[in-house]
Short mmCIF file of C-alpha atoms in Angstrom, two decimals:
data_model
loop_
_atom_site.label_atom_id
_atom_site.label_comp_id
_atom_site.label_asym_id
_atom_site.label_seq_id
_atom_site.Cartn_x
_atom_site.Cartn_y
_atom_site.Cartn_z
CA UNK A 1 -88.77 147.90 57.42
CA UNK A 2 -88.73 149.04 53.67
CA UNK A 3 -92.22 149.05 52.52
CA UNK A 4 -93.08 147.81 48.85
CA UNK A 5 -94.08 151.42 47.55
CA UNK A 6 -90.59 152.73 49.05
CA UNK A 7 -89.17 149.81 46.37
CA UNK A 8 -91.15 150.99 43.66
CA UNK A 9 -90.39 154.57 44.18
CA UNK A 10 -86.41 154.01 44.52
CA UNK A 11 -86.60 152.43 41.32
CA UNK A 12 -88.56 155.16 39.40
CA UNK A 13 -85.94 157.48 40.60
CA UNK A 14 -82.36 155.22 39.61
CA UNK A 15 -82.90 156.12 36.35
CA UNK A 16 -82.98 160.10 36.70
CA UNK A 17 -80.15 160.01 39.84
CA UNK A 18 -78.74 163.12 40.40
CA UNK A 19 -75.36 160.61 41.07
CA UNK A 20 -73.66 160.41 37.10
CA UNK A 21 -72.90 156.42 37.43
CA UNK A 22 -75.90 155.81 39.45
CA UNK A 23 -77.79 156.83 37.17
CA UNK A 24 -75.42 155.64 34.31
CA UNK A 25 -75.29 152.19 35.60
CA UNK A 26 -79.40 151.69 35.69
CA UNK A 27 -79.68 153.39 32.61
CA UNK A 28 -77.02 151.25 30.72
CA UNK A 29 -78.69 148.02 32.06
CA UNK A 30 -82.38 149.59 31.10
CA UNK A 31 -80.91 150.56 27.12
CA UNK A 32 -78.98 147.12 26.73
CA UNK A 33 -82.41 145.15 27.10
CA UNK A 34 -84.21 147.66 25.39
CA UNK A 35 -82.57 147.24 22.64
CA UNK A 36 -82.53 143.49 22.83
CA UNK A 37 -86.24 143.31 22.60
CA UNK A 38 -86.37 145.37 19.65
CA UNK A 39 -83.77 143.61 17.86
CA UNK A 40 -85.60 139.95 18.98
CA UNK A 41 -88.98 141.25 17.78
CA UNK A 42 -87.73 142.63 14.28
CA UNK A 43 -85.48 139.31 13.16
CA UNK A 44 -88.60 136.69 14.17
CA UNK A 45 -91.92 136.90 14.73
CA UNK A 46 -93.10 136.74 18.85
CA UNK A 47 -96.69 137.42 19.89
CA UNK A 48 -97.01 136.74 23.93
CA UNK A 49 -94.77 137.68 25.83
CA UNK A 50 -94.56 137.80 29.84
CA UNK A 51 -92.50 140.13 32.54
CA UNK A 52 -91.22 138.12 35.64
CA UNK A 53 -91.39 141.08 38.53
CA UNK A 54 -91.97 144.16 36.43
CA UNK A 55 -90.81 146.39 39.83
CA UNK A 56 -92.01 150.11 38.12
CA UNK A 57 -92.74 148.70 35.10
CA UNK A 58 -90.23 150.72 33.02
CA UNK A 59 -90.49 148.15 30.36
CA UNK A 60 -93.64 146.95 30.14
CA UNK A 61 -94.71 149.71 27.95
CA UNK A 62 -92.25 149.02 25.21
CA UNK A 63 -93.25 145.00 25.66
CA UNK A 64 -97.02 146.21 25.01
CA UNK A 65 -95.74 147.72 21.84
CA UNK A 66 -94.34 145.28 20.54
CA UNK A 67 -96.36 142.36 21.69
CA UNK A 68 -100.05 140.98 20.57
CA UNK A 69 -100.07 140.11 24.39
CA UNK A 70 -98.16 140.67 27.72
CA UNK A 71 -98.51 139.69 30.88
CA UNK A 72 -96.81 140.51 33.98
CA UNK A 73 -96.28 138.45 37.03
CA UNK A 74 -95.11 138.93 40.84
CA UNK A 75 -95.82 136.65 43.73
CA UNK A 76 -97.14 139.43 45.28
CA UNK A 77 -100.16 141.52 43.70
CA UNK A 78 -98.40 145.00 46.08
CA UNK A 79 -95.49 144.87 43.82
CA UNK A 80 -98.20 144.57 40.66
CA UNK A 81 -100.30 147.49 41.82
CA UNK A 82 -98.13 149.89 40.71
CA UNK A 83 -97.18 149.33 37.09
CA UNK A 84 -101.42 147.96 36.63
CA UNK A 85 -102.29 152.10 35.51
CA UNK A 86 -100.38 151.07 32.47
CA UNK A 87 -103.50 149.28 31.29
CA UNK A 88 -105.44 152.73 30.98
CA UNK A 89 -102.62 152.97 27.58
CA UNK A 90 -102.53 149.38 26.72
CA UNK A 91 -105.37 147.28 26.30
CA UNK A 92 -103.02 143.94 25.93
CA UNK A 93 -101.11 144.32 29.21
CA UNK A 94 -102.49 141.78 32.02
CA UNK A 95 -101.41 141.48 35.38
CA UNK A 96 -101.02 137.96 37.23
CA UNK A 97 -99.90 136.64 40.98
CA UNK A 98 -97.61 134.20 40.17
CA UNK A 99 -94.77 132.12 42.07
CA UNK A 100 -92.38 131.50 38.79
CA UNK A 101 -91.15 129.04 40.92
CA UNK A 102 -94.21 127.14 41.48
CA UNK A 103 -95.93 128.66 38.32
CA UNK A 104 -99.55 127.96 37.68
CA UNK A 105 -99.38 129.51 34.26
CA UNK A 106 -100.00 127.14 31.40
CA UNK A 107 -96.84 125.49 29.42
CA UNK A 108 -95.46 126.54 26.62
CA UNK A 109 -97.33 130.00 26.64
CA UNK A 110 -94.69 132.82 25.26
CA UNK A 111 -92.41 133.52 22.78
CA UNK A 112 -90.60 135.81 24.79
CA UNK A 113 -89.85 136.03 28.83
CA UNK A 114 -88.17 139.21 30.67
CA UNK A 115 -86.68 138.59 33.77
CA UNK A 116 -84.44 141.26 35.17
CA UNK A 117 -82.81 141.94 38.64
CA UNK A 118 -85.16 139.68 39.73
CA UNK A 119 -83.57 135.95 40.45
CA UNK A 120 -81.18 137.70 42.99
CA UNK A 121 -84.03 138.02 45.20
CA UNK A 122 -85.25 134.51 45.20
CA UNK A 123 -83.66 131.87 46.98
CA UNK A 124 -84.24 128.85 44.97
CA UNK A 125 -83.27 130.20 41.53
CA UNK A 126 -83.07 126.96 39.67
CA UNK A 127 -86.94 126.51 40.31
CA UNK A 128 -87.46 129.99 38.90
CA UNK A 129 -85.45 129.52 36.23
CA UNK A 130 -87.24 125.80 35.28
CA UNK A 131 -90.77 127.75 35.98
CA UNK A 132 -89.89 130.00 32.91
CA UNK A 133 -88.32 127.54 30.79
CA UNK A 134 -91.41 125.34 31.07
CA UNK A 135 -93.67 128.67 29.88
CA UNK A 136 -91.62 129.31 26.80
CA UNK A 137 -92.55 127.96 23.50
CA UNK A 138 -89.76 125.67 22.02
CA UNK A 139 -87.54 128.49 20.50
CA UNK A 140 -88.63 130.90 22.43
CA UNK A 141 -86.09 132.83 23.79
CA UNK A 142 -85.49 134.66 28.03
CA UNK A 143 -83.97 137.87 28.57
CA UNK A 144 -81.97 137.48 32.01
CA UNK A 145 -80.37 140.00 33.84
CA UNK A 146 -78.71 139.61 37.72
CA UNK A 147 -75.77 141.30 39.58
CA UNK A 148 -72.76 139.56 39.55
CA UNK A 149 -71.75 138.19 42.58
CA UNK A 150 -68.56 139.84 43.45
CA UNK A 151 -68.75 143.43 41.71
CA UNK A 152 -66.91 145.87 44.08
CA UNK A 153 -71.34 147.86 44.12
CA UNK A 154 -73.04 144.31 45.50
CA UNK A 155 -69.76 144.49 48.27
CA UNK A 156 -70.00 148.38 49.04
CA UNK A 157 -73.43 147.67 49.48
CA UNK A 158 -73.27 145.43 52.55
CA UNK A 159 -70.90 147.48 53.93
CA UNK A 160 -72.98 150.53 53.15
CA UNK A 161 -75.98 149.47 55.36
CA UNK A 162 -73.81 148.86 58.63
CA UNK A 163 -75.29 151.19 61.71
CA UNK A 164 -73.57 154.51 61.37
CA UNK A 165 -72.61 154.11 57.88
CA UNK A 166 -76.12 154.14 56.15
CA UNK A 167 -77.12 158.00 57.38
CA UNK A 168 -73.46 158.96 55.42
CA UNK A 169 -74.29 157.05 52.57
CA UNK A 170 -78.06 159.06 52.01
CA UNK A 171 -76.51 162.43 53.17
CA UNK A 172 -73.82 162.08 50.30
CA UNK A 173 -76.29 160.47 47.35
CA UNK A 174 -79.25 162.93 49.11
CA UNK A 175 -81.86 160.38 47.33
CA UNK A 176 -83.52 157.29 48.33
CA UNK A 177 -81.22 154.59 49.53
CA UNK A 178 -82.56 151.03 50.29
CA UNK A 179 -81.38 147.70 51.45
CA UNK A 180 -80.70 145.76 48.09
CA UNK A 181 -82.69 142.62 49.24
CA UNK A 182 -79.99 140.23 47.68
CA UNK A 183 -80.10 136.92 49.16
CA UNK A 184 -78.67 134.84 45.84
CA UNK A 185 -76.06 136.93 44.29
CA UNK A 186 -74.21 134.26 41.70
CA UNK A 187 -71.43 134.61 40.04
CA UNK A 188 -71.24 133.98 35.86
CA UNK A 189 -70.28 130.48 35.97
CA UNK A 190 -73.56 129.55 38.76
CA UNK A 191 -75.51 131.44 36.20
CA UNK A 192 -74.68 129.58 33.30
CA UNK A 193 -74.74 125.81 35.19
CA UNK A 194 -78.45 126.80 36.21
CA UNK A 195 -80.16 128.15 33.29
CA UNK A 196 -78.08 124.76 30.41
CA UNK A 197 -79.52 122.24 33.36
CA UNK A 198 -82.87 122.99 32.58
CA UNK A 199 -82.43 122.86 28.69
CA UNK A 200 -81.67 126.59 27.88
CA UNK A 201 -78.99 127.53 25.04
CA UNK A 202 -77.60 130.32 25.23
CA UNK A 203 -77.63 132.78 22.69
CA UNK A 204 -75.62 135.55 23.45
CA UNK A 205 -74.15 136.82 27.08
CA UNK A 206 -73.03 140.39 28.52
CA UNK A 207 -71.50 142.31 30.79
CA UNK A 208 -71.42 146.01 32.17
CA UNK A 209 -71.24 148.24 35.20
CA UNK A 210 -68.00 149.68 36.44
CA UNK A 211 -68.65 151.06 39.87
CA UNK A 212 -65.38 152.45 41.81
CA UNK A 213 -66.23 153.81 45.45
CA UNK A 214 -65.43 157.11 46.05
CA UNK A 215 -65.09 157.94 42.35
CA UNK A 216 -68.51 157.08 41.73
CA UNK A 217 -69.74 159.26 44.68
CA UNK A 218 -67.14 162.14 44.40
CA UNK A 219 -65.82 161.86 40.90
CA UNK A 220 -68.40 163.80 39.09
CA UNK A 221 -68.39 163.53 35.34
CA UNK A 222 -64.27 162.86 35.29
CA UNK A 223 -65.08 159.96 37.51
CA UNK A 224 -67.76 158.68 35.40
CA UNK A 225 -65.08 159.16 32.27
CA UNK A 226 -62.68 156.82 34.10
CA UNK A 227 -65.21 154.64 35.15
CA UNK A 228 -66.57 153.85 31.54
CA UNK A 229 -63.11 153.54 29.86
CA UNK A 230 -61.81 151.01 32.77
CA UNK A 231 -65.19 149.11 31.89
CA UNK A 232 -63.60 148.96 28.48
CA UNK A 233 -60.52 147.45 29.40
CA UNK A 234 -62.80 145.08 31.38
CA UNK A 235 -65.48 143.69 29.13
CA UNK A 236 -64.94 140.21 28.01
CA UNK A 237 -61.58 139.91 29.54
CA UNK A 238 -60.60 137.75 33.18
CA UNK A 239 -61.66 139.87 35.83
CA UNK A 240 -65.10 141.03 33.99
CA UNK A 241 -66.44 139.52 37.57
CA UNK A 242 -65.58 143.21 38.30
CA UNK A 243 -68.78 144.51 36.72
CA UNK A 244 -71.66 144.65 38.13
CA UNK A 245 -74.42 143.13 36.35
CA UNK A 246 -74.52 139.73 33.55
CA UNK A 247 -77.13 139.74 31.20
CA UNK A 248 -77.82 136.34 29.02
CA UNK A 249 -80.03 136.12 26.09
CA UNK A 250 -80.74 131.89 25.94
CA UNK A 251 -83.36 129.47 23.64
CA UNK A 252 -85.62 127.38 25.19
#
């Protein structure tokens, strides 16, 4: 049974893998919405904003900067815990127990909402996705992020946890290697129906992650090469299902 510290300390490490697109494909994802925030906060004005499962917390620091206010939510205060030493930096950052899905937060709260890898775990997305449409001011605007339902990483990993196979796959990466927790992997086009019947518009939408097995474990950095110019050839084209994660910046 993978405890919630084991969670939190797999995802401190993702971004510092000694695996090249390991760490490439976490740190791609983690610079994409980065960069999104920044570019939000600089072309209008946003003073709340709230993180939907923070996990480590790797961007609640850059929210706090950015933000008059930010608060961060998780049905369960365990998962909270660990990212809550942040407010010893940043007087603004609050912590809350929340179900997004049966939110208790007032209405039309924030000008901004992050919620990344984080719908994949819940089962009924559409009330998740309603919850944070109902906390956003009108015009304000979610960042989304979830693995595509298909991408050759969200198969390997099913296959990866079968008895016998799982004690190969930790001796190879030599890192922590946990069960994903996936139980509502959707592909682009579920996405999309789910977030425009609640009222979003979308704004802008995005693809990235090439993962190959067997290249990405043994290819080193040549792998890595190949892997990032067949994401090229990929992006925006018919079988972008291939990558693994979609990423959709959408208007309340």
């Amino acid at each position: 049974m993978t405890t919630k510290s084991e969670l939190v300390e797999l995802q401190q490490t993702l971004y510092i893998s000694k695996n090249l697109t390991r760490r490439w494909l976490h740190c791609t994802r983690r610079d994409w919405i980065i960069n999104k925030i920044q570019a939000i906060v600089a072309n209008k004005q946003h003073n709340r904003a709230l993180e939907v499962g923070p996990g480590s917390g790797i961007y609640l620091p850059i929210l706090a900067e950015l933000f008059e206010q930010v608060t961060a939510s998780d049905v369960e205060y365990a998962y909270l815990k660990y990212a809550s030493n942040l407010r010893e930096m940043y007087s603004n950052l609050s912590f809350i127990v929340d179900d997004i899905t049966n939110t208790k937060l007032p209405d039309a709260s924030f000008d901004l909402i992050l919620c990344t890898e984080v719908i994949e775990h819940i089962a009924d997305s559409i009330s998740a996705i309603a919850g944070m449409h109902r906390l956003l001011k009108p015009g304000g605007l979610l960042i989304l992020s979830t693995p595509q339902r298909w991408s050759p990483l969200e198969l390997m990993a099913k296959i990866a946890f079968m008895p016998g196979i799982i004690d190969l796959v930790r001796l190879i990466y030599r890192e922590p290697i946990l069960e994903t927790g996936h139980i509502n992997l959707m592909t682009s086009e579920e996405v999309v129906r789910q977030l425009e019947s609640v009222g979003f518009h979308i704004c802008e939408r995005f693809k990235s992650g090439m993962y190959l097995p067997f290249i990405a474990e043994f290819g080193g950095k040549i792998g890595l090469n190949f892997e990032r110019w067949l994401e090229s050839k990929i992006i925006n084209g018919a079988i972008d299902w291939l990558l693994w994660t979609q990423y959709y910046i959408v208007e309340a």
